[in-house]
PDB file of C-alpha atoms and ligand atoms in Angstrom:
ATOM      1  CA  UNK A  12       0.227  -6.860 -14.256  1.00 48.00           C
ATOM      2  CA  UNK A  13       1.159  -9.688 -16.588  1.00 47.00           C
ATOM      3  CA  UNK A  14      -2.590 -10.264 -17.346  1.00 49.00           C
ATOM      4  CA  UNK A  15      -3.918  -6.747 -17.876  1.00 56.00           C
ATOM      5  CA  UNK A  16      -7.636  -7.567 -17.389  1.00 87.00           C
ATOM      6  CA  UNK A  17      -8.231  -5.539 -14.247  1.00 91.00           C
ATOM      7  CA  UNK A  18      -8.906  -1.999 -13.152  1.00 94.00           C
ATOM      8  CA  UNK A  19      -8.214  -0.139  -9.900  1.00 96.00           C
ATOM      9  CA  UNK A  20     -10.788   2.237  -8.433  1.00 95.00           C
ATOM     10  CA  UNK A  21     -12.010   3.595  -5.082  1.00 97.00           C
ATOM     11  CA  UNK A  22     -13.942   0.999  -3.053  1.00 96.00           C
ATOM     12  CA  UNK A  23     -17.106   3.146  -2.932  1.00 89.00           C
ATOM     13  CA  UNK A  24     -20.287   1.194  -2.130  1.00 85.00           C
ATOM     14  CA  UNK A  25     -19.126  -1.894  -3.976  1.00 83.00           C
ATOM     15  CA  UNK A  26     -20.087  -5.240  -2.443  1.00 82.00           C
ATOM     16  CA  UNK A  27     -16.983  -6.865  -0.992  1.00 85.00           C
ATOM     17  CA  UNK A  28     -18.185 -10.376  -1.802  1.00 86.00           C
ATOM     18  CA  UNK A  29     -16.036 -13.279  -0.738  1.00 89.00           C
ATOM     19  CA  UNK A  30     -12.683 -11.494  -0.816  1.00 96.00           C
ATOM     20  CA  UNK A  31     -10.133 -13.614   1.059  1.00 97.00           C
ATOM     21  CA  UNK A  32      -6.369 -13.032   1.221  1.00 97.00           C
ATOM     22  CA  UNK A  33      -5.965 -15.660   3.923  1.00 96.00           C
ATOM     23  CA  UNK A  34      -4.597 -13.237   6.520  1.00 96.00           C
ATOM     24  CA  UNK A  35      -7.399 -12.922   9.074  1.00 96.00           C
ATOM     25  CA  UNK A  36      -6.609  -9.440  10.281  1.00 96.00           C
ATOM     26  CA  UNK A  37      -6.547  -8.067   6.701  1.00 97.00           C
ATOM     27  CA  UNK A  38      -9.735  -9.915   5.679  1.00 97.00           C
ATOM     28  CA  UNK A  39     -11.593  -8.847   8.813  1.00 97.00           C
ATOM     29  CA  UNK A  40     -10.538  -5.236   8.359  1.00 97.00           C
ATOM     30  CA  UNK A  41     -11.749  -5.215   4.745  1.00 97.00           C
ATOM     31  CA  UNK A  42     -15.119  -6.816   5.500  1.00 97.00           C
ATOM     32  CA  UNK A  43     -15.929  -5.107   8.808  1.00 96.00           C
ATOM     33  CA  UNK A  44     -13.977  -1.907   9.335  1.00 97.00           C
ATOM     34  CA  UNK A  45     -12.784  -0.168   6.203  1.00 97.00           C
ATOM     35  CA  UNK A  46     -16.098   1.499   5.272  1.00 96.00           C
ATOM     36  CA  UNK A  47     -16.338   3.118   8.687  1.00 97.00           C
ATOM     37  CA  UNK A  48     -12.739   4.353   8.427  1.00 98.00           C
ATOM     38  CA  UNK A  49     -13.506   5.830   4.984  1.00 97.00           C
ATOM     39  CA  UNK A  50     -16.608   7.628   6.338  1.00 97.00           C
ATOM     40  CA  UNK A  51     -14.519   9.092   9.174  1.00 98.00           C
ATOM     41  CA  UNK A  52     -11.813  10.210   6.724  1.00 98.00           C
ATOM     42  CA  UNK A  53      -9.255   8.016   8.463  1.00 98.00           C
ATOM     43  CA  UNK A  54      -8.339   6.191   5.272  1.00 98.00           C
ATOM     44  CA  UNK A  55      -8.952   5.889   1.544  1.00 98.00           C
ATOM     45  CA  UNK A  56      -9.362   2.427   0.028  1.00 98.00           C
ATOM     46  CA  UNK A  57      -8.755   1.301  -3.557  1.00 98.00           C
ATOM     47  CA  UNK A  58      -9.680  -2.056  -5.033  1.00 97.00           C
ATOM     48  CA  UNK A  59      -8.644  -4.028  -8.101  1.00 96.00           C
ATOM     49  CA  UNK A  60     -11.601  -5.438 -10.032  1.00 94.00           C
ATOM     50  CA  UNK A  61     -10.778  -8.384 -12.240  1.00 88.00           C
ATOM     51  CA  UNK A  62     -12.051  -8.917 -15.779  1.00 81.00           C
ATOM     52  CA  UNK A  63     -15.643  -8.080 -16.624  1.00 72.00           C
ATOM     53  CA  UNK A  64     -16.859  -9.451 -13.314  1.00 76.00           C
ATOM     54  CA  UNK A  65     -17.465  -7.282 -10.292  1.00 81.00           C
ATOM     55  CA  UNK A  66     -15.128  -9.410  -8.212  1.00 91.00           C
ATOM     56  CA  UNK A  67     -12.657  -7.602  -5.981  1.00 95.00           C
ATOM     57  CA  UNK A  68      -9.295  -9.328  -6.306  1.00 96.00           C
ATOM     58  CA  UNK A  69      -7.125  -6.974  -4.210  1.00 97.00           C
ATOM     59  CA  UNK A  70      -7.258  -3.865  -2.047  1.00 98.00           C
ATOM     60  CA  UNK A  71      -5.038  -1.323  -0.389  1.00 98.00           C
ATOM     61  CA  UNK A  72      -5.505   1.692   1.893  1.00 98.00           C
ATOM     62  CA  UNK A  73      -3.824   5.111   1.974  1.00 98.00           C
ATOM     63  CA  UNK A  74      -3.653   7.659   4.799  1.00 98.00           C
ATOM     64  CA  UNK A  75      -1.656  10.794   5.573  1.00 98.00           C
ATOM     65  CA  UNK A  76       1.232  10.410   8.027  1.00 96.00           C
ATOM     66  CA  UNK A  77       4.660  11.775   8.809  1.00 96.00           C
ATOM     67  CA  UNK A  78       8.124  10.345   9.396  1.00 96.00           C
ATOM     68  CA  UNK A  79      10.224  11.713  12.283  1.00 94.00           C
ATOM     69  CA  UNK A  80      13.391  12.950  10.571  1.00 95.00           C
ATOM     70  CA  UNK A  81      15.759  10.781  12.672  1.00 93.00           C
ATOM     71  CA  UNK A  82      13.929   7.647  11.439  1.00 94.00           C
ATOM     72  CA  UNK A  83      15.235   8.225   7.894  1.00 95.00           C
ATOM     73  CA  UNK A  84      18.754   7.062   6.966  1.00 94.00           C
ATOM     74  CA  UNK A  85      21.572   9.624   7.103  1.00 94.00           C
ATOM     75  CA  UNK A  86      22.212   9.542   3.330  1.00 94.00           C
ATOM     76  CA  UNK A  87      18.662  10.852   2.860  1.00 94.00           C
ATOM     77  CA  UNK A  88      18.429  13.317   5.774  1.00 95.00           C
ATOM     78  CA  UNK A  89      21.696  14.908   4.668  1.00 95.00           C
ATOM     79  CA  UNK A  90      19.824  16.288   1.646  1.00 94.00           C
ATOM     80  CA  UNK A  91      16.751  17.434   3.612  1.00 96.00           C
ATOM     81  CA  UNK A  92      16.070  20.499   5.777  1.00 96.00           C
ATOM     82  CA  UNK A  93      16.168  19.832   9.512  1.00 95.00           C
ATOM     83  CA  UNK A  94      12.382  19.744   9.966  1.00 96.00           C
ATOM     84  CA  UNK A  95      11.241  17.590  12.889  1.00 96.00           C
ATOM     85  CA  UNK A  96       9.022  15.472  10.626  1.00 96.00           C
ATOM     86  CA  UNK A  97       8.769  14.773   6.906  1.00 97.00           C
ATOM     87  CA  UNK A  98       5.381  14.381   5.148  1.00 98.00           C
ATOM     88  CA  UNK A  99       4.506  10.909   3.901  1.00 97.00           C
ATOM     89  CA  UNK A 100       1.596   8.659   2.956  1.00 98.00           C
ATOM     90  CA  UNK A 101       1.036   5.290   4.601  1.00 97.00           C
ATOM     91  CA  UNK A 102      -0.131   2.151   2.814  1.00 97.00           C
ATOM     92  CA  UNK A 103      -1.844   0.826   5.917  1.00 95.00           C
ATOM     93  CA  UNK A 104      -3.009  -2.433   4.404  1.00 97.00           C
ATOM     94  CA  UNK A 105      -2.447  -4.176   1.084  1.00 98.00           C
ATOM     95  CA  UNK A 106      -3.742  -7.627   0.185  1.00 97.00           C
ATOM     96  CA  UNK A 107      -4.394  -9.805  -2.853  1.00 97.00           C
ATOM     97  CA  UNK A 108      -7.124 -12.478  -2.859  1.00 97.00           C
ATOM     98  CA  UNK A 109      -5.631 -15.969  -2.698  1.00 97.00           C
ATOM     99  CA  UNK A 110      -7.172 -16.845  -6.100  1.00 94.00           C
ATOM    100  CA  UNK A 111      -5.255 -14.004  -7.788  1.00 94.00           C
ATOM    101  CA  UNK A 112      -1.762 -14.275  -6.313  1.00 95.00           C
ATOM    102  CA  UNK A 113       1.360 -14.292  -8.436  1.00 95.00           C
ATOM    103  CA  UNK A 114      -0.148 -12.359 -11.357  1.00 93.00           C
ATOM    104  CA  UNK A 115       1.471  -9.029 -10.639  1.00 94.00           C
ATOM    105  CA  UNK A 116      -1.465  -7.525  -8.760  1.00 96.00           C
ATOM    106  CA  UNK A 117       0.532  -6.701  -5.618  1.00 97.00           C
ATOM    107  CA  UNK A 118       3.055  -4.785  -7.752  1.00 96.00           C
ATOM    108  CA  UNK A 119       0.245  -3.057  -9.654  1.00 96.00           C
ATOM    109  CA  UNK A 120      -1.279  -1.825  -6.387  1.00 97.00           C
ATOM    110  CA  UNK A 121       2.070  -0.339  -5.298  1.00 96.00           C
ATOM    111  CA  UNK A 122       2.449   1.466  -8.637  1.00 95.00           C
ATOM    112  CA  UNK A 123      -1.132   2.727  -8.373  1.00 96.00           C
ATOM    113  CA  UNK A 124      -0.547   4.008  -4.820  1.00 97.00           C
ATOM    114  CA  UNK A 125       2.652   5.800  -5.866  1.00 96.00           C
ATOM    115  CA  UNK A 126       0.904   7.383  -8.880  1.00 95.00           C
ATOM    116  CA  UNK A 127      -2.008   8.658  -6.818  1.00 97.00           C
ATOM    117  CA  UNK A 128       0.307  10.267  -4.287  1.00 96.00           C
ATOM    118  CA  UNK A 129       2.641  11.766  -6.914  1.00 94.00           C
ATOM    119  CA  UNK A 130      -0.308  13.155  -8.874  1.00 93.00           C
ATOM    120  CA  UNK A 131      -1.910  14.667  -5.763  1.00 95.00           C
ATOM    121  CA  UNK A 132      -1.668  18.437  -5.203  1.00 96.00           C
ATOM    122  CA  UNK A 133      -0.506  17.727  -1.646  1.00 96.00           C
ATOM    123  CA  UNK A 134       3.197  16.961  -1.362  1.00 96.00           C
ATOM    124  CA  UNK A 135       4.548  13.830   0.296  1.00 97.00           C
ATOM    125  CA  UNK A 136       8.195  12.825   0.373  1.00 97.00           C
ATOM    126  CA  UNK A 137       7.721   9.072   0.733  1.00 97.00           C
ATOM    127  CA  UNK A 138       5.365   6.124   0.900  1.00 97.00           C
ATOM    128  CA  UNK A 139       5.581   4.094   4.072  1.00 96.00           C
ATOM    129  CA  UNK A 140       4.225   0.637   4.879  1.00 96.00           C
ATOM    130  CA  UNK A 141       3.789  -1.403   8.025  1.00 92.00           C
ATOM    131  CA  UNK A 142       4.671  -4.923   6.958  1.00 92.00           C
ATOM    132  CA  UNK A 143       2.817  -7.541   8.971  1.00 89.00           C
ATOM    133  CA  UNK A 144       5.655 -10.082   8.953  1.00 91.00           C
ATOM    134  CA  UNK A 145       9.049 -10.854   7.407  1.00 92.00           C
ATOM    135  CA  UNK A 146       7.365 -12.275   4.260  1.00 93.00           C
ATOM    136  CA  UNK A 147       5.712  -8.925   3.686  1.00 94.00           C
ATOM    137  CA  UNK A 148       9.028  -7.155   4.415  1.00 95.00           C
ATOM    138  CA  UNK A 149      10.603  -9.257   1.642  1.00 96.00           C
ATOM    139  CA  UNK A 150       7.795  -8.256  -0.765  1.00 96.00           C
ATOM    140  CA  UNK A 151       8.354  -4.553  -0.093  1.00 97.00           C
ATOM    141  CA  UNK A 152      12.155  -4.821  -0.182  1.00 96.00           C
ATOM    142  CA  UNK A 153      11.811  -6.572  -3.546  1.00 96.00           C
ATOM    143  CA  UNK A 154      10.072  -3.396  -4.728  1.00 94.00           C
ATOM    144  CA  UNK A 155      12.790  -1.032  -3.448  1.00 94.00           C
ATOM    145  CA  UNK A 156      11.454  -0.179   0.018  1.00 95.00           C
ATOM    146  CA  UNK A 157      13.948   0.121   2.911  1.00 95.00           C
ATOM    147  CA  UNK A 158      13.483  -0.158   6.657  1.00 93.00           C
ATOM    148  CA  UNK A 159      13.188   2.997   8.711  1.00 93.00           C
ATOM    149  CA  UNK A 160      15.699   3.506  11.539  1.00 82.00           C
ATOM    150  CA  UNK A 161      13.256   2.519  14.243  1.00 75.00           C
ATOM    151  CA  UNK A 162      13.530   0.135  17.169  1.00 65.00           C
ATOM    152  CA  UNK A 163      14.832  -3.368  16.453  1.00 60.00           C
ATOM    153  CA  UNK A 164      12.159  -5.714  15.136  1.00 63.00           C
ATOM    154  CA  UNK A 165       9.979  -2.928  13.739  1.00 75.00           C
ATOM    155  CA  UNK A 166       8.709  -3.617  10.260  1.00 90.00           C
ATOM    156  CA  UNK A 167       8.051  -0.144   8.908  1.00 94.00           C
ATOM    157  CA  UNK A 168       9.541   0.498   5.500  1.00 96.00           C
ATOM    158  CA  UNK A 169       9.672   3.533   3.213  1.00 96.00           C
ATOM    159  CA  UNK A 170      10.397   4.475  -0.349  1.00 96.00           C
ATOM    160  CA  UNK A 171      11.150   8.048  -1.447  1.00 96.00           C
ATOM    161  CA  UNK A 172       8.689   9.107  -4.134  1.00 95.00           C
ATOM    162  CA  UNK A 173      11.025  11.032  -6.410  1.00 89.00           C
ATOM    163  CA  UNK A 174      11.463   8.900  -9.532  1.00 76.00           C
ATOM    164  CA  UNK A 175       9.583   6.032  -7.981  1.00 78.00           C
ATOM    165  CA  UNK A 176       7.039   4.983 -10.609  1.00 67.00           C
ATOM    166  CA  UNK A 177       9.604   4.006 -13.237  1.00 67.00           C
ATOM    167  CA  UNK A 178      11.434   1.973 -10.587  1.00 69.00           C
ATOM    168  CA  UNK A 179       8.309   0.149  -9.424  1.00 69.00           C
ATOM    169  CA  UNK A 180       7.101  -0.492 -12.958  1.00 68.00           C
ATOM    170  CA  UNK A 181      10.410  -2.140 -13.842  1.00 69.00           C
ATOM    171  CA  UNK A 182       9.625  -4.796 -11.180  1.00 62.00           C
TER     172      UNK A 182
HETATM  173  C1  COA B  30       2.329 -10.040  -0.552  1.00 59.43           C
HETATM  174  C2  COA B  30       1.239 -10.017  -1.630  1.00 59.43           C
HETATM  175  C3  COA B  30       0.548  -8.663  -1.588  1.00 59.43           C
HETATM  176  C4  COA B  30       1.900 -10.200  -3.013  1.00 59.43           C
HETATM  177  O1  COA B  30       0.895 -10.067  -4.009  1.00 59.43           O
HETATM  178  P1  COA B  30       0.995 -10.825  -5.418  1.00 59.43           P
HETATM  179  O2  COA B  30      -0.038 -10.225  -6.320  1.00 59.43           O
HETATM  180  O3  COA B  30       0.947 -12.284  -5.233  1.00 59.43           O
HETATM  181  O4  COA B  30       2.459 -10.403  -5.870  1.00 59.43           O
HETATM  182  P2  COA B  30       2.915 -10.057  -7.347  1.00 59.43           P
HETATM  183  O5  COA B  30       2.431 -11.126  -8.268  1.00 59.43           O
HETATM  184  O6  COA B  30       2.522  -8.663  -7.662  1.00 59.43           O
HETATM  185  O7  COA B  30       4.480 -10.138  -7.191  1.00 59.43           O
HETATM  186  C5  COA B  30       5.264  -9.190  -7.823  1.00 59.43           C
HETATM  187  C6  COA B  30       6.703  -9.458  -7.539  1.00 59.43           C
HETATM  188  O8  COA B  30       6.908  -9.532  -6.121  1.00 59.43           O
HETATM  189  C7  COA B  30       7.552 -10.757  -5.783  1.00 59.43           C
HETATM  190  N1  COA B  30       7.001 -11.205  -4.501  1.00 59.43           N
HETATM  191  C8  COA B  30       5.741 -11.552  -4.219  1.00 59.43           C
HETATM  192  N2  COA B  30       5.637 -11.895  -2.910  1.00 59.43           N
HETATM  193  C9  COA B  30       6.888 -11.770  -2.391  1.00 59.43           C
HETATM  194  C10 COA B  30       7.428 -11.973  -1.108  1.00 59.43           C
HETATM  195  N3  COA B  30       6.688 -12.352  -0.071  1.00 59.43           N
HETATM  196  N4  COA B  30       8.760 -11.765  -0.952  1.00 59.43           N
HETATM  197  C11 COA B  30       9.542 -11.336  -1.975  1.00 59.43           C
HETATM  198  N5  COA B  30       9.076 -11.112  -3.217  1.00 59.43           N
HETATM  199  C12 COA B  30       7.752 -11.323  -3.410  1.00 59.43           C
HETATM  200  C13 COA B  30       7.182 -11.710  -6.907  1.00 59.43           C
HETATM  201  O9  COA B  30       8.141 -12.742  -7.018  1.00 59.43           O
HETATM  202  C14 COA B  30       7.201 -10.789  -8.111  1.00 59.43           C
HETATM  203  O10 COA B  30       8.523 -10.573  -8.520  1.00 59.43           O
HETATM  204  P3  COA B  30       8.892 -10.247 -10.070  1.00 59.43           P
HETATM  205  O11 COA B  30       7.955  -9.154 -10.527  1.00 59.43           O
HETATM  206  O12 COA B  30      10.317  -9.793  -9.995  1.00 59.43           O
HETATM  207  O13 COA B  30       8.649 -11.514 -10.810  1.00 59.43           O
HETATM  208  C15 COA B  30       0.213 -11.163  -1.449  1.00 59.43           C
HETATM  209  O14 COA B  30       0.906 -12.380  -1.358  1.00 59.43           O
HETATM  210  C16 COA B  30      -0.692 -11.008  -0.220  1.00 59.43           C
HETATM  211  O15 COA B  30      -1.744 -10.380  -0.294  1.00 59.43           O
HETATM  212  N6  COA B  30      -0.265 -11.614   0.922  1.00 59.43           N
HETATM  213  C17 COA B  30      -1.063 -11.581   2.148  1.00 59.43           C
HETATM  214  C18 COA B  30      -1.156 -10.185   2.730  1.00 59.43           C
HETATM  215  C19 COA B  30       0.193  -9.502   2.877  1.00 59.43           C
HETATM  216  O16 COA B  30       1.209 -10.104   3.222  1.00 59.43           O
HETATM  217  N7  COA B  30       0.214  -8.177   2.626  1.00 59.43           N
HETATM  218  C20 COA B  30       1.444  -7.397   2.669  1.00 59.43           C
HETATM  219  C21 COA B  30       1.243  -6.159   3.453  1.00 59.43           C
HETATM  220  S1  COA B  30       1.031  -6.419   5.192  1.00 59.43           S
END
């Protein structure tokens, strides 16, 4: 982040305050649903806390998933064993509060997600994301993600994790 006065940590019992990214479905999920999903072990959620305040300025979620091998491009599958599916981790949701946009927080969350997965004892080949619209697709493509080979119009993107943190940090 260009202004380094923030930290990223698990959501825990922290009060979610007035967090607002302006995308209803992402705001509603954060305020009403995410804690239940965490309790049920359906997702993990990490938040960026800005400055010395307790204000949440961004969040993202991570869950286990898999990619059907044929959904990956041929130049990648050529180097992989012919398993039916490949292990991955999904960034289900990622959002930055409107008051904190354009300061590098979105990039910082992606780097944090990649680090957590790479440092985990459980292997995953790639991060995947479900972009909510073409604007979000552009954000992820800017950070090196590529579309999976799925049906036309689908907005699921992936990035292989090998060597990824240096690449994301250079953004
Ligand atoms: C998309 C979003 C996460 C970006 O967060 P942000 O903190 O404003 O972005 P950053 O400041 O980290 O931007 C980092 C880089 O991405 C680029 N970028 C940001 N949004 C972009 C977009 N929509 N398309 C292409 N590039 C984008 C920036 O220009 C910047 O590039 P640079 O580092 O080369 O200068 C934020 O706008 C948001 O929360 N939007 C609403 C929710 C959403 O769309 N979530 C996406 C997942 S569904």
